[in-house]
C-alpha positions in Angstrom: 163.4 176.6 49.8 165.6 174.8 52.3 169.0 176.2 53.1 172.0 174.3 51.8 172.9 172.6 55.1 169.5 171.1 55.4 168.9 170.3 51.8 167.1 167.0 51.3 168.8 163.9 49.8 167.3 161.0 48.0 165.7 160.4 44.6 163.0 163.2 45.1 165.5 165.8 46.2 164.4 169.2 44.9 160.7 168.3 44.8 158.6 170.6 47.1 155.4 169.3 48.5 152.7 171.3 50.3 151.0 168.9 52.8 147.5 170.0 53.7 146.6 166.6 55.1 145.6 165.3 58.5 144.9 161.9 60.2 146.3 159.1 58.1 145.5 158.8 54.4 147.2 162.1 53.5 150.1 162.1 56.0 151.2 158.6 55.1 151.4 159.6 51.5 153.5 162.7 52.2 155.7 160.7 54.7 156.6 158.3 51.9 157.5 161.3 49.6 159.5 162.8 52.4 161.3 159.6 53.1 162.3 159.6 49.4 163.9 163.0 49.8 161.1 165.4 48.9 160.8 168.6 50.9 157.5 168.5 52.8 155.9 171.6 54.2 153.0 170.6 56.5 150.4 173.4 56.7 148.5 173.1 59.9 145.7 175.0 61.7 147.1 177.6 64.2 146.6 176.5 67.8 145.5 172.9 67.1 147.3 171.4 64.1 146.7 167.9 62.8 144.0 166.2 64.7 146.3 163.3 65.6 148.7 165.4 67.6 146.5 164.7 70.7 146.0 161.0 70.2 147.7 158.8 72.9 150.0 157.1 73.5 152.8 159.7 73.7 156.6 159.2 73.6 159.0 162.1 74.2 156.0 164.4 74.6 154.6 163.6 71.1 151.8 161.4 69.8 153.1 158.2 68.4 150.3 158.2 65.9 151.3 161.7 64.7 155.0 161.1 64.7 154.9 157.8 62.8 153.5 159.4 59.6 154.8 162.9 59.9 158.5 162.4 59.9 160.6 164.1 57.3 158.4 167.2 57.4 158.4 170.9 58.5 155.4 172.6 60.0 153.9 175.9 59.1 150.8 177.1 60.9 148.5 179.0 58.6 144.9 180.2 58.8 143.6 179.4 55.3 140.3 181.3 56.0 142.1 184.6 56.4 143.1 186.7 53.3 146.6 187.2 54.6 146.9 183.5 55.2 145.7 182.7 51.7 148.3 185.2 50.3 151.0 183.2 52.1 149.6 180.0 50.8 149.5 181.2 47.2 153.2 182.3 47.5 154.0 178.7 48.7 152.0 177.2 45.8 153.9 179.3 43.3 157.2 177.8 44.5 156.0 174.2 45.0 155.8 171.1 42.8 153.0 169.1 44.5 150.0 169.8 46.8 148.4 167.0 48.7 145.1 167.5 50.6 142.6 165.0 52.1 139.6 167.1 52.9 136.1 166.3 52.0 135.3 167.0 48.3 134.6 170.7 47.8 136.3 172.1 50.9 139.3 173.5 49.0 137.1 175.0 46.3 135.0 176.8 49.0 138.2 178.3 50.4 139.1 179.5 46.9 142.1 177.2 47.0 140.9 174.3 44.7 142.8 173.0 41.7 141.6 175.5 39.1 142.5 178.4 41.3 145.9 177.0 42.2 146.6 176.1 38.5 146.3 179.8 37.7 149.0 180.4 40.3 151.3 177.6 39.2 150.4 175.7 36.0 153.1 173.1 36.8 151.5 172.1 40.1 150.5 168.5 40.7 147.5 168.7 42.9 146.5 165.5 44.7 143.1 165.1 46.4 142.5 162.1 48.6 138.9 161.6 49.8 136.6 158.8 50.9 134.5 158.7 47.7 136.2 161.0 45.1 135.4 164.5 43.8 132.2 163.5 42.1 129.3 161.0 42.4 126.4 160.7 44.9 128.7 160.0 47.9 131.1 162.9 47.3 130.0 164.9 50.3 129.8 162.0 52.8 132.4 161.6 55.5 134.6 158.5 55.4 137.1 156.8 57.5 139.1 153.5 57.1 136.3 151.2 58.4 133.7 152.9 56.2 135.9 152.2 53.1 136.6 148.6 54.2 132.9 148.0 54.9 131.4 149.6 51.8 133.9 148.1 49.4 133.2 144.5 50.5 136.7 144.1 52.0 135.2 143.3 55.4 132.9 140.7 53.9 135.9 138.6 52.8 137.9 139.1 56.1 137.4 136.9 59.1 136.5 133.3 60.0 133.8 131.5 57.9 131.5 131.2 61.0 132.1 134.7 62.2 131.0 138.2 61.3 132.8 140.6 58.9 136.1 141.9 60.3 138.2 144.9 59.7 141.6 144.2 58.2 144.1 144.5 61.1 145.7 147.7 59.8 144.1 150.8 58.2 144.3 149.4 54.7 141.5 151.8 53.6 143.7 154.8 54.4 147.0 153.3 53.5 145.8 151.9 50.2 144.7 155.4 49.1 148.0 156.8 50.3 150.1 154.5 48.2 148.0 154.9 45.1 148.3 158.7 45.5 152.1 158.4 45.7 152.1 156.4 42.5 149.8 159.0 40.8 152.0 161.9 42.0 155.2 160.3 40.6 153.4 159.5 37.3 152.2 163.1 37.1 155.7 164.5 37.7 157.0 162.3 34.9 154.2 163.5 32.6 155.1 167.1 33.5 158.6 166.5 32.3 157.1 166.0 28.8 154.2 168.4 28.8 155.4 171.2 31.2 152.0 171.1 32.9 150.7 169.8 36.2 147.4 168.0 36.7 144.7 167.1 39.3 144.7 163.6 40.9 141.4 162.5 42.3 142.0 159.4 44.6 139.1 157.8 46.5 139.5 155.4 49.3 136.5 153.3 48.1 138.0 153.0 44.6 141.4 151.9 46.1 139.8 149.2 48.2 138.1 147.7 45.1 141.5 147.8 43.3 143.2 146.0 46.2 140.6 143.2 46.1 141.6 142.4 42.5 140.8 138.6 42.3 137.7 138.8 44.5 136.2 141.5 42.2 137.2 139.6 39.1 135.4 136.5 40.2 132.2 138.4 40.9 132.3 140.2 37.6 133.2 137.2 35.4 131.9 134.0 36.9 129.2 135.3 39.3 130.9 134.0 42.4 130.4 135.9 45.6 133.5 135.5 47.8 133.1 135.0 51.5 135.2 134.8 54.6 137.8 132.0 54.6 139.9 132.8 57.7 143.5 132.4 56.7 142.8 130.3 53.6 143.5 131.3 50.0 140.3 131.3 47.9 141.9 129.5 44.9 144.8 127.4 46.1 145.3 124.7 48.8 147.0 124.1 51.1 147.6 127.9 51.5 146.8 128.8 55.1 147.6 128.7 58.8 147.5 125.3 60.6 147.7 124.5 64.3 150.6 122.4 65.6 151.2 120.8 69.0 152.1 124.2 70.4 152.1 127.3 68.1 150.6 127.8 64.6 152.4 127.8 61.3 151.6 129.1 57.8 152.1 126.7 54.9 151.7 127.9 51.3 151.8 125.3 48.5 151.5 126.8 45.0 152.9 124.1 42.7 152.7 120.4 42.4 156.4 120.1 43.1 155.9 121.9 46.4 152.9 119.7 47.2 155.0 116.5 46.7 157.8 117.9 48.9 155.3 118.9 51.6 153.7 115.5 51.6 157.1 113.9 52.0 158.1 116.2 54.9 154.8 115.5 56.6 155.0 111.7 56.0 151.7 111.6 54.0 153.2 110.6 50.6 150.0 108.6 49.8 148.1 111.9 49.3 150.2 112.6 46.2 148.4 109.8 44.3 145.0 110.7 45.5 143.0 112.0 42.4 141.2 114.5 44.6 144.5 116.4 45.1 146.0 116.2 41.6 146.7 119.9 41.4 146.1 123.2 43.2 142.6 123.7 41.9 141.6 120.2 42.7 143.0 120.5 46.2 141.1 123.7 46.7 137.9 122.1 45.5 138.4 119.3 48.0 139.7 121.4 50.7 137.1 120.2 53.2 138.6 116.7 52.9 142.2 117.8 52.7 142.4 120.2 55.7 141.4 117.7 58.4 144.0 115.2 57.1 146.8 117.7 57.2 145.7 119.2 60.5 145.6 115.8 62.1 149.3 115.2 61.2 150.5 118.8 62.0 148.9 118.6 65.5 151.2 115.8 66.5 154.5 117.8 66.6 155.6 121.2 67.7 156.0 124.2 65.5 159.8 124.2 65.6 160.0 120.6 64.3 157.6 121.2 61.4 159.5 124.4 60.5 162.7 122.5 60.3 161.3 119.7 58.2 159.4 121.9 55.8 162.2 124.4 55.3 164.6 121.5 54.6 162.1 120.3 51.9 162.0 123.9 50.4 158.3 124.3 51.2 157.1 127.9 51.8 156.4 127.9 55.6 156.6 130.4 58.4 155.8 130.8 62.1 152.9 133.2 62.9 154.7 136.0 64.7 153.3 138.7 67.0 154.3 142.2 65.9 156.9 142.2 68.6 158.4 138.9 67.4 158.4 140.2 63.8 160.4 143.2 64.8 163.0 140.9 66.4 163.2 138.6 63.3 166.7 138.4 61.9 165.6 139.2 58.4 163.8 142.3 59.5 166.9 143.4 61.5 169.1 142.7 58.5 167.0 144.8 56.3 167.2 147.7 58.9 163.4 148.1 58.8 163.4 149.8 62.3 165.1 153.2 62.5 165.3 155.9 65.2 162.9 158.7 64.8 165.8 161.1 64.7 169.5 161.1 65.7 169.8 161.1 69.5 166.2 160.0 70.1 165.2 156.8 71.8 162.0 156.6 69.7 161.9 154.0 67.0 159.6 153.6 64.0 159.3 151.5 60.9 161.4 152.8 58.0 160.6 153.1 54.3 160.5 149.6 52.7 162.2 150.8 49.5 165.9 150.2 49.3 167.3 152.3 46.5 171.0 151.9 45.7 172.9 155.1 45.9 170.2 156.9 47.9 169.6 157.2 51.6 167.5 159.8 53.4 168.5 160.1 57.1 165.6 159.8 59.5 164.2 163.0 60.9 161.5 163.5 63.5 158.1 165.0 63.2 157.9 168.7 63.5 156.5 170.6 66.4 153.4 172.6 65.6 154.4 175.7 63.7 158.0 175.1 64.6 159.2 176.0 61.1 156.8 178.9 60.4 159.4 181.7 60.8 162.0 180.0 58.7 159.5 179.2 55.9 158.2 182.7 55.9 161.7 184.1 55.6 162.3 181.8 52.7 159.3 183.3 51.0 160.7 186.8 51.5 158.8 188.0 54.5 160.8 190.2 56.9 160.5 190.2 60.7 157.9 193.0 60.6 155.9 191.1 58.0 155.8 188.0 60.2 154.8 190.1 63.3 151.9 191.6 61.2 150.8 188.1 60.0 150.7 186.9 63.6 148.8 190.0 64.8 146.2 189.4 62.0 145.9 185.7 63.1 147.2 184.5 59.7 150.0 182.4 61.3 
């Protein structure tokens, strides 16, 4: 549907995605697909568009929230409650490979645009639904946001300091986890379609994804009856594997093997701990963590972060400073990997790029679309003439 001079590049070039999503869980998913080269047509409400378009702060007259997850897209405003708008939508479905929506369960069916209805229009369509709780079950009609998914799943119960209350993970992992699982499902469904010729319906729930992301915590509850709790920066099974204070700024030390343990003890000047039977291996060190941590903390507090980093890195022990976000973006490794990119050529806006480096493929950055900025072009591609577009606008369909 794109003209030749704007044709997408990348491994998903030629894949057309209808994006009926808003907020974060859906737009993040379609941003990833667009950054991999898929053509993304974002269908928005006339006059308002995605709810995040009005969320501050703004840069270059656009919401940073909206722009960050709506790059690599075009925008079509369409009233899906009007018969004429639905006709346009069906014409788009007939020419698309994937549809992604993140409404509450049942909303698309009530509009007459659910999976079964769209399958009749395009049997090859991969139809992905992201919701808080899935398309069935006792919670299907409940509203959900990131914090709800984190709280209900138990994620918040294992996040935070031991003597504090439950904490939200510092990024919207409830939304983004569902986004990424949906991307995986879409790619799998496209591969399946290569063999069968048929599309399918993907039902991805934020709650389900949070449980999957907690892997080991869930496994311990199910198989040994252990209820995980909040451990701060500590690992639940291995020690030392956490953040420690130094004389100035904190560092993270992760010791997974006995060889690393011995090298760490040498770097810290506590070689006697290697022979201590309480610390014979990672499990033993974890079991005796309450004794081990104060010993290590007492030593680490005597010297500044930079000195410990030098010593531990020289001993090939996994160690890191604890960066702020601003410091992380200036890190030489992050710069080398080109993880920050301009929102579009000529723009001063910068955003994080796709963390997938694929040899032979590169999709140039493009900014987020203005509301309805591509409506006329998309309608022309569908075969609508100027008078047809005028009629659709007069009817309130676009």
